[in-house]
Tab-separated table of C-alpha atoms and ligand atoms in Angstrom:
chain	number	residue	atom	x	y	z
B	511	MET	CA	82.366	77.755	9.303
B	512	PRO	CA	84.078	74.434	9.099
B	513	SER	CA	85.898	73.595	12.272
B	514	SER	CA	88.113	70.622	12.829
B	515	GLU	CA	89.444	68.655	15.721
B	516	PRO	CA	93.184	68.289	16.352
B	517	ALA	CA	94.825	65.782	14.068
B	518	THR	CA	94.628	62.297	15.443
B	519	PRO	CA	97.053	59.466	14.677
B	520	SER	CA	95.735	57.702	11.609
B	521	ALA	CA	96.707	55.086	9.131
B	522	PRO	CA	100.045	55.512	7.305
B	523	GLY	CA	99.639	57.562	4.151
B	524	ALA	CA	96.534	59.345	5.452
B	525	THR	CA	96.386	63.100	5.025
B	526	SER	CA	97.849	65.186	7.836
B	527	ASP	CA	94.858	67.570	7.701
B	528	PRO	CA	92.824	67.486	10.914
B	529	ALA	CA	89.650	65.405	10.684
B	530	PRO	CA	86.561	67.512	9.876
B	531	ARG	CA	84.242	67.857	12.893
B	532	VAL	CA	80.921	66.032	12.664
B	533	GLN	CA	78.089	68.554	13.045
B	534	ILE	CA	74.346	68.081	13.495
B	535	ALA	CA	72.258	70.742	11.737
B	536	PRO	CA	68.514	70.603	12.409
B	537	SER	CA	65.999	71.612	9.816
B	538	VAL	CA	63.234	73.616	11.497
B	539	LEU	CA	60.770	72.532	8.826
B	540	PRO	CA	58.986	70.130	11.251
B	541	ALA	CA	58.986	72.693	14.096
B	542	ASP	CA	55.950	74.619	15.356
B	543	PHE	CA	55.980	77.694	13.110
B	544	SER	CA	53.902	79.629	15.647
B	545	ARG	CA	56.768	79.335	18.202
B	546	LEU	CA	59.956	79.508	16.177
B	547	GLY	CA	61.780	81.559	18.795
B	548	ASP	CA	61.166	78.915	21.429
B	549	GLU	CA	61.908	76.153	18.904
B	550	VAL	CA	65.373	77.459	18.005
B	551	ALA	CA	66.146	77.993	21.696
B	552	ALA	CA	65.135	74.376	22.347
B	553	LEU	CA	67.386	73.180	19.513
B	554	GLU	CA	70.330	75.094	21.002
B	555	ALA	CA	69.591	73.545	24.397
B	556	ALA	CA	69.488	70.130	22.738
B	557	GLY	CA	73.084	70.603	21.578
B	558	VAL	CA	72.858	71.163	17.829
B	559	ASP	CA	75.791	72.870	16.073
B	560	LEU	CA	73.886	75.269	13.790
B	561	ILE	CA	70.359	75.721	12.439
B	562	GLN	CA	69.261	75.216	8.851
B	563	TRP	CA	66.360	77.216	7.437
B	564	ASP	CA	64.732	75.518	4.453
B	565	VAL	CA	63.831	78.507	2.296
B	566	MET	CA	61.431	77.470	-0.455
B	567	ASP	CA	59.928	79.782	-3.095
B	568	GLY	CA	57.087	77.591	-4.368
B	569	GLN	CA	58.736	77.613	-7.823
B	570	PHE	CA	62.101	75.841	-7.599
B	571	VAL	CA	60.329	73.437	-5.218
B	572	PRO	CA	56.555	73.031	-4.690
B	573	ASN	CA	56.551	74.304	-1.100
B	574	LEU	CA	56.696	77.900	0.220
B	575	THR	CA	58.364	78.565	3.596
B	576	PHE	CA	60.457	81.159	5.412
B	577	GLY	CA	60.897	84.778	4.362
B	578	PRO	CA	63.807	86.780	5.814
B	579	ALA	CA	61.555	88.504	8.376
B	580	VAL	CA	60.685	85.138	9.949
B	581	ILE	CA	64.346	84.232	10.296
B	582	ALA	CA	65.182	87.695	11.633
B	583	ALA	CA	62.495	87.256	14.307
B	584	ALA	CA	64.106	83.995	15.454
B	585	ARG	CA	67.640	85.392	15.348
B	586	ARG	CA	67.613	86.910	18.841
B	587	HIS	CA	66.464	83.632	20.445
B	588	THR	CA	69.709	81.736	19.870
B	589	THR	CA	73.428	82.340	19.449
B	590	LEU	CA	73.801	79.459	17.003
B	591	PRO	CA	74.877	80.123	13.407
B	592	PHE	CA	72.034	80.159	10.860
B	593	GLU	CA	72.363	78.767	7.354
B	594	ALA	CA	69.720	79.396	4.719
B	595	HIS	CA	69.170	76.537	2.276
B	596	LEU	CA	67.878	78.587	-0.633
B	597	MET	CA	65.646	76.288	-2.649
B	598	VAL	CA	64.766	79.230	-4.862
B	599	TYR	CA	65.106	80.246	-8.497
B	600	THR	CA	66.421	83.729	-7.669
B	601	PRO	CA	69.192	83.460	-5.065
B	602	ASP	CA	70.966	86.551	-6.425
B	603	VAL	CA	67.876	88.643	-5.711
B	604	MET	CA	67.296	87.210	-2.235
B	605	ALA	CA	70.825	86.775	-0.867
B	606	ALA	CA	71.299	90.167	0.822
B	607	GLU	CA	67.967	89.916	2.664
B	608	TYR	CA	68.854	86.548	4.184
B	609	VAL	CA	72.276	87.750	5.250
B	610	ASP	CA	70.663	90.835	6.819
B	611	ALA	CA	68.202	88.503	8.593
B	612	GLY	CA	71.110	86.826	10.355
B	613	CYS	CA	72.194	83.924	8.136
B	614	SER	CA	75.979	83.510	8.099
B	615	ARG	CA	75.916	80.856	5.371
B	616	LEU	CA	73.797	80.783	2.238
B	617	ILE	CA	73.406	77.527	0.324
B	618	VAL	CA	72.362	77.936	-3.292
B	619	HIS	CA	71.365	75.198	-5.718
B	620	ALA	CA	73.671	74.690	-8.688
B	621	GLU	CA	70.538	73.953	-10.736
B	622	ALA	CA	69.104	77.433	-10.013
B	623	CYS	CA	72.218	79.428	-10.947
B	624	THR	CA	73.000	80.365	-14.536
B	625	HIS	CA	76.252	81.932	-13.296
B	626	LEU	CA	77.066	79.876	-10.183
B	627	HIS	CA	80.633	81.204	-9.853
B	628	ARG	CA	79.357	84.789	-9.825
B	629	THR	CA	76.492	83.993	-7.427
B	630	LEU	CA	78.852	82.421	-4.904
B	631	GLY	CA	81.232	85.380	-5.171
B	632	ASN	CA	78.336	87.778	-4.601
B	633	ILE	CA	77.351	85.923	-1.416
B	634	ARG	CA	80.908	86.178	-0.104
B	635	SER	CA	80.934	89.909	-0.892
B	636	LEU	CA	77.907	90.246	1.412
B	637	GLY	CA	80.008	88.906	4.289
B	638	ALA	CA	78.445	85.447	4.454
B	639	THR	CA	80.028	82.130	3.570
B	640	ALA	CA	78.765	80.496	0.390
B	641	ALA	CA	77.744	76.889	-0.145
B	642	VAL	CA	76.314	74.928	-3.046
B	643	ALA	CA	73.696	72.168	-3.120
B	644	LEU	CA	73.260	69.377	-5.651
B	645	ASN	CA	69.895	67.744	-6.329
B	646	PRO	CA	69.986	63.964	-6.681
B	647	ALA	CA	70.239	63.975	-10.484
B	648	THR	CA	72.966	66.652	-10.676
B	649	PRO	CA	76.518	65.356	-11.170
B	650	VAL	CA	79.435	66.390	-8.965
B	651	THR	CA	81.145	67.957	-11.975
B	652	ALA	CA	78.699	70.867	-11.575
B	653	ILE	CA	80.700	72.115	-8.564
B	654	ALA	CA	84.207	70.997	-9.556
B	655	HIS	CA	85.308	74.543	-10.456
B	656	VAL	CA	83.857	76.441	-7.487
B	657	LEU	CA	85.322	74.603	-4.494
B	658	ASP	CA	87.553	77.606	-3.833
B	659	LEU	CA	84.449	79.776	-3.291
B	660	VAL	CA	82.500	77.573	-0.860
B	661	ASP	CA	82.816	76.304	2.704
B	662	LEU	CA	80.317	73.494	2.192
B	663	VAL	CA	78.871	71.259	-0.487
B	664	LEU	CA	75.376	69.899	0.186
B	665	VAL	CA	74.508	66.557	-1.381
B	666	MET	CA	70.711	66.224	-1.302
B	667	THR	CA	69.609	62.751	-0.241
B	668	VAL	CA	66.000	63.481	-1.211
B	669	ASN	CA	64.410	65.498	-3.968
B	670	PRO	CA	63.941	68.861	-2.234
B	671	GLY	CA	60.653	70.439	-1.236
B	672	PHE	CA	59.341	68.482	1.712
B	673	GLY	CA	60.477	66.949	4.991
B	674	GLY	CA	59.801	63.364	5.975
B	675	GLN	CA	60.877	61.772	2.696
B	676	ALA	CA	62.795	58.516	2.339
B	677	TYR	CA	66.609	58.678	2.267
B	678	LEU	CA	68.151	57.963	-1.133
B	679	ALA	CA	70.975	55.507	-0.407
B	680	SER	CA	71.848	55.746	-4.104
B	681	MET	CA	73.434	59.121	-3.271
B	682	GLU	CA	76.191	57.503	-1.147
B	683	PRO	CA	78.654	57.092	-4.048
B	684	LYS	CA	78.038	60.760	-4.850
B	685	ILE	CA	78.754	61.799	-1.247
B	686	ARG	CA	81.988	59.795	-1.462
B	687	GLU	CA	82.847	61.466	-4.784
B	688	VAL	CA	82.426	64.941	-3.262
B	689	ARG	CA	84.440	64.004	-0.160
B	690	ASP	CA	87.257	62.572	-2.279
B	691	LEU	CA	87.265	65.653	-4.520
B	692	ILE	CA	87.631	67.916	-1.474
B	693	GLU	CA	90.333	65.711	0.089
B	694	ARG	CA	92.347	65.512	-3.139
B	695	ALA	CA	92.188	69.313	-3.417
B	696	GLY	CA	93.568	69.614	0.131
B	697	LEU	CA	90.427	71.506	1.198
B	698	ALA	CA	89.149	69.228	3.991
B	699	ALA	CA	89.935	71.908	6.601
B	700	SER	CA	87.878	74.539	4.772
B	701	VAL	CA	85.092	72.725	2.925
B	702	ASP	CA	82.507	70.509	4.643
B	703	VAL	CA	80.243	67.892	3.078
B	704	GLU	CA	76.610	68.146	4.157
B	705	VAL	CA	73.705	65.811	3.511
B	706	ASP	CA	70.020	66.611	3.845
B	707	GLY	CA	66.942	64.455	3.530
B	708	GLY	CA	65.843	61.317	5.314
B	709	ILE	CA	68.721	61.491	7.806
B	710	GLY	CA	67.931	59.523	10.972
B	711	PRO	CA	69.268	56.743	13.210
B	712	ALA	CA	69.013	54.148	10.417
B	713	THR	CA	70.656	56.243	7.706
B	714	ILE	CA	73.124	58.685	9.292
B	715	GLY	CA	75.869	56.095	9.686
B	716	ALA	CA	75.970	55.270	5.990
B	717	ALA	CA	75.950	58.949	5.031
B	718	ALA	CA	78.845	59.689	7.416
B	719	ALA	CA	80.751	56.603	6.251
B	720	ALA	CA	80.430	57.964	2.705
B	721	GLY	CA	82.125	61.185	3.844
B	722	ALA	CA	79.437	63.577	5.085
B	723	ASN	CA	80.432	65.511	8.213
B	724	VAL	CA	77.498	67.952	8.454
B	725	LEU	CA	74.194	66.130	8.761
B	726	VAL	CA	70.832	67.819	8.449
B	727	ALA	CA	67.922	66.171	10.208
B	728	GLY	CA	64.350	67.342	10.614
B	729	SER	CA	61.762	64.633	11.150
B	730	ALA	CA	64.197	62.322	12.969
B	731	LEU	CA	64.767	64.941	15.674
B	732	TYR	CA	61.113	65.703	16.286
B	733	ARG	CA	59.861	62.105	16.253
B	734	ASP	CA	62.337	60.837	18.869
B	735	PRO	CA	60.163	59.772	21.837
B	736	ASP	CA	63.028	60.646	24.189
B	737	GLY	CA	63.196	64.216	22.953
B	738	LEU	CA	65.463	66.518	20.966
B	739	ALA	CA	68.576	66.197	23.139
B	740	HIS	CA	68.454	62.413	22.976
B	741	ALA	CA	68.033	62.491	19.209
B	742	VAL	CA	70.931	64.926	18.744
B	743	THR	CA	73.239	62.925	21.017
B	744	GLU	CA	72.412	59.630	19.332
B	745	LEU	CA	72.744	61.003	15.805
B	746	ARG	CA	76.068	62.690	16.579
B	747	ALA	CA	77.470	59.553	18.205
B	748	THR	CA	76.462	57.359	15.271
B	749	ALA	CA	77.827	59.794	12.697
B	750	THR	CA	81.088	60.365	14.576
B	751	ALA	CA	81.694	56.626	14.882
B	752	ALA	CA	80.982	56.057	11.204
B	753	PHE	CA	82.558	59.137	9.584
B	754	THR	CA	85.252	58.290	7.074
B	755	ARG	CA	87.217	60.965	5.300
X	592	LIG	C1	63.893	68.973	1.677
X	592	LIG	C2	64.247	69.528	3.025
X	592	LIG	C3	64.326	68.389	4.018
X	592	LIG	C4	64.522	68.838	5.429
X	592	LIG	C5	64.847	67.668	6.329
X	592	LIG	O1	63.684	70.001	0.789
X	592	LIG	O2	65.511	70.204	2.927
X	592	LIG	O3	65.368	67.554	3.621
X	592	LIG	O4	65.529	69.757	5.455
X	592	LIG	O5	63.852	66.738	6.147
X	592	LIG	P1	63.843	65.327	6.909
X	592	LIG	O6	65.025	65.275	7.849
X	592	LIG	O7	62.545	65.313	7.637
X	592	LIG	O8	63.935	64.309	5.821
């Protein structure tokens, strides 16, 4: 679902592709699980661009979270797009259920897919868009041959499994490497760069400056004393000012 703003005058020699739009994607991991319908409605009211569901199977990562029925129950409470971040060992088995639950994008981990190219193609055949995530230790080369199948590459800035972890600034060169790969391939209008983990007021600028235009935040949204809308506005402003393609 990448969307982009009209091209703006830029430095000589810069690409003519329109600049990717900066998007704020909340993780509902810190939300009140007993009120997820209200929580997603509140996130929409706060101005987020889409909602990320951290799906964890207790095997690929230590935690266990949302089944498709939970997401389906929240679906009617917002018009925002849902993406499922499948931190699971069996995305091929689960994909159809999460699409049926109302997720329009499925993010699979390269590390969990023996046949990543086939898995991404299967997701697209279900009518969803496909995306691929890289854990901190996984090199960018793992996704170099599937950029034509995805609309987003997620660079994890924590080791997945829990919210509230410290941002890994060491991932910034990797974010830049993914952004440059997408730009060189002429895919900036169709493939976004997302980051997830430890994104907040002190870290979002550096992640956007490295080339991320979709920024997942969980804890930072819910700990803002001025509320969700303030957090979303501040994070978007910081990321937009800092974003560098
Ligand atoms: C890790 C999760 C978290 C979550 C956001 O597996 O994917 O990154 O979405 O967590 P915060 O924003 O609290 O670091």
